[in-house]
Amino acid sequence: MKEKYALLADGLTKALQLPDDFVRGNILVSMHGQEHLWIENFKGISSYTEEEIKLVTKRKNICISGKRLKIVSYTKDEIEIAGYIQKLEYL
């Protein structure tokens, strides 16, 4: 039964030209140096300080540590973080 749903999902993904990572709920992380970070496919913010931001995702949670961290922008699926990023951990 699961195989039928997997085949159907793959077919829909191709037909609608959706990115595979988006459909499967994978986390997409992009960084520019140590100052800007973009994360896609997150569900919410669990905590936020200038030294640490914790995000909830479908599969694993993420902890970003650094200095002068701030959330520049976010939507329901994407977040942009700026500051001096020292560490990114999957929890």
mmCIF file of C-alpha atoms in Angstrom:
data_model
loop_
_atom_site.group_PDB
_atom_site.id
_atom_site.type_symbol
_atom_site.label_atom_id
_atom_site.label_comp_id
_atom_site.label_asym_id
_atom_site.label_seq_id
_atom_site.Cartn_x
_atom_site.Cartn_y
_atom_site.Cartn_z
ATOM 1 C CA MET A 1 0.000 0.000 0.000
ATOM 2 C CA LYS A 2 2.819 2.418 0.895
ATOM 3 C CA GLU A 3 4.486 1.649 -2.439
ATOM 4 C CA LYS A 4 1.363 2.769 -4.320
ATOM 5 C CA TYR A 5 1.323 6.076 -2.434
ATOM 6 C CA ALA A 6 5.045 6.567 -3.065
ATOM 7 C CA LEU A 7 4.546 6.033 -6.797
ATOM 8 C CA LEU A 8 1.575 8.398 -6.800
ATOM 9 C CA ALA A 9 3.563 11.059 -4.933
ATOM 10 C CA ASP A 10 6.471 10.712 -7.363
ATOM 11 C CA GLY A 11 4.101 11.049 -10.320
ATOM 12 C CA LEU A 12 2.436 14.145 -8.854
ATOM 13 C CA THR A 13 5.797 15.705 -8.050
ATOM 14 C CA LYS A 14 6.910 15.308 -11.654
ATOM 15 C CA ALA A 15 3.556 16.378 -13.138
ATOM 16 C CA LEU A 16 3.369 19.538 -11.022
ATOM 17 C CA GLN A 17 7.128 20.173 -11.415
ATOM 18 C CA LEU A 18 7.575 20.523 -7.660
ATOM 19 C CA PRO A 19 11.058 20.223 -6.161
ATOM 20 C CA ASP A 20 11.542 16.760 -4.667
ATOM 21 C CA ASP A 21 13.006 18.230 -1.447
ATOM 22 C CA PHE A 22 9.904 20.357 -0.926
ATOM 23 C CA VAL A 23 7.509 17.445 -1.391
ATOM 24 C CA ARG A 24 9.441 15.151 0.945
ATOM 25 C CA GLY A 25 9.799 17.850 3.625
ATOM 26 C CA ASN A 26 13.595 17.915 3.519
ATOM 27 C CA ILE A 27 15.335 20.873 5.127
ATOM 28 C CA LEU A 28 17.166 23.133 2.687
ATOM 29 C CA VAL A 29 19.983 25.208 4.173
ATOM 30 C CA SER A 30 21.891 27.959 2.332
ATOM 31 C CA MET A 31 24.657 30.072 3.836
ATOM 32 C CA HIS A 32 26.622 33.028 2.567
ATOM 33 C CA GLY A 33 29.749 33.228 4.676
ATOM 34 C CA GLN A 34 29.094 33.305 8.408
ATOM 35 C CA GLU A 35 26.655 36.201 8.223
ATOM 36 C CA HIS A 36 23.538 35.012 6.375
ATOM 37 C CA LEU A 37 21.562 31.787 6.621
ATOM 38 C CA TRP A 38 18.393 30.707 4.801
ATOM 39 C CA ILE A 39 16.417 27.651 5.826
ATOM 40 C CA GLU A 40 13.466 26.264 3.887
ATOM 41 C CA ASN A 41 10.818 23.767 4.988
ATOM 42 C CA PHE A 42 10.744 24.661 8.667
ATOM 43 C CA LYS A 43 7.585 24.589 10.763
ATOM 44 C CA GLY A 44 8.234 27.172 13.468
ATOM 45 C CA ILE A 45 10.502 28.953 15.921
ATOM 46 C CA SER A 46 10.814 27.317 19.339
ATOM 47 C CA SER A 47 13.169 29.900 20.896
ATOM 48 C CA TYR A 48 14.901 33.091 19.833
ATOM 49 C CA THR A 49 17.678 35.128 21.453
ATOM 50 C CA GLU A 50 20.621 37.073 20.043
ATOM 51 C CA GLU A 51 22.858 34.082 20.818
ATOM 52 C CA GLU A 52 20.633 31.156 19.789
ATOM 53 C CA ILE A 53 17.689 30.448 17.502
ATOM 54 C CA LYS A 54 15.942 27.069 17.610
ATOM 55 C CA LEU A 55 13.718 25.962 14.746
ATOM 56 C CA VAL A 56 11.231 23.106 14.495
ATOM 57 C CA THR A 57 11.152 21.112 11.254
ATOM 58 C CA LYS A 58 9.277 18.034 10.097
ATOM 59 C CA ARG A 59 12.189 15.686 10.660
ATOM 60 C CA LYS A 60 14.799 17.260 12.937
ATOM 61 C CA ASN A 61 15.062 20.445 14.925
ATOM 62 C CA ILE A 62 17.813 22.950 14.196
ATOM 63 C CA CYS A 63 19.816 25.132 16.585
ATOM 64 C CA ILE A 64 21.737 28.134 15.237
ATOM 65 C CA SER A 65 24.301 29.623 17.641
ATOM 66 C CA GLY A 66 26.237 32.840 17.289
ATOM 67 C CA LYS A 67 26.331 36.523 18.163
ATOM 68 C CA ARG A 68 23.921 39.347 17.313
ATOM 69 C CA LEU A 69 21.573 36.880 15.588
ATOM 70 C CA LYS A 70 18.369 38.300 14.197
ATOM 71 C CA ILE A 71 15.543 37.052 12.060
ATOM 72 C CA VAL A 72 15.544 39.205 8.941
ATOM 73 C CA SER A 73 12.453 37.679 7.344
ATOM 74 C CA TYR A 74 10.321 34.588 7.470
ATOM 75 C CA THR A 75 7.293 33.013 5.892
ATOM 76 C CA LYS A 76 5.512 29.817 6.831
ATOM 77 C CA ASP A 77 8.179 27.789 4.954
ATOM 78 C CA GLU A 78 11.352 29.910 4.861
ATOM 79 C CA ILE A 79 13.442 31.942 7.296
ATOM 80 C CA GLU A 80 16.428 34.247 6.837
ATOM 81 C CA ILE A 81 18.818 34.753 9.750
ATOM 82 C CA ALA A 82 21.645 37.296 9.917
ATOM 83 C CA GLY A 83 24.440 37.869 12.420
ATOM 84 C CA TYR A 84 27.694 36.134 13.230
ATOM 85 C CA ILE A 85 26.798 32.443 12.827
ATOM 86 C CA GLN A 86 29.164 30.177 14.745
ATOM 87 C CA LYS A 87 27.354 26.841 14.719
ATOM 88 C CA LEU A 88 24.420 25.046 13.114
ATOM 89 C CA GLU A 89 23.265 21.812 14.776
ATOM 90 C CA TYR A 90 20.623 19.248 13.950
ATOM 91 C CA LEU A 91 18.933 18.096 17.173
#
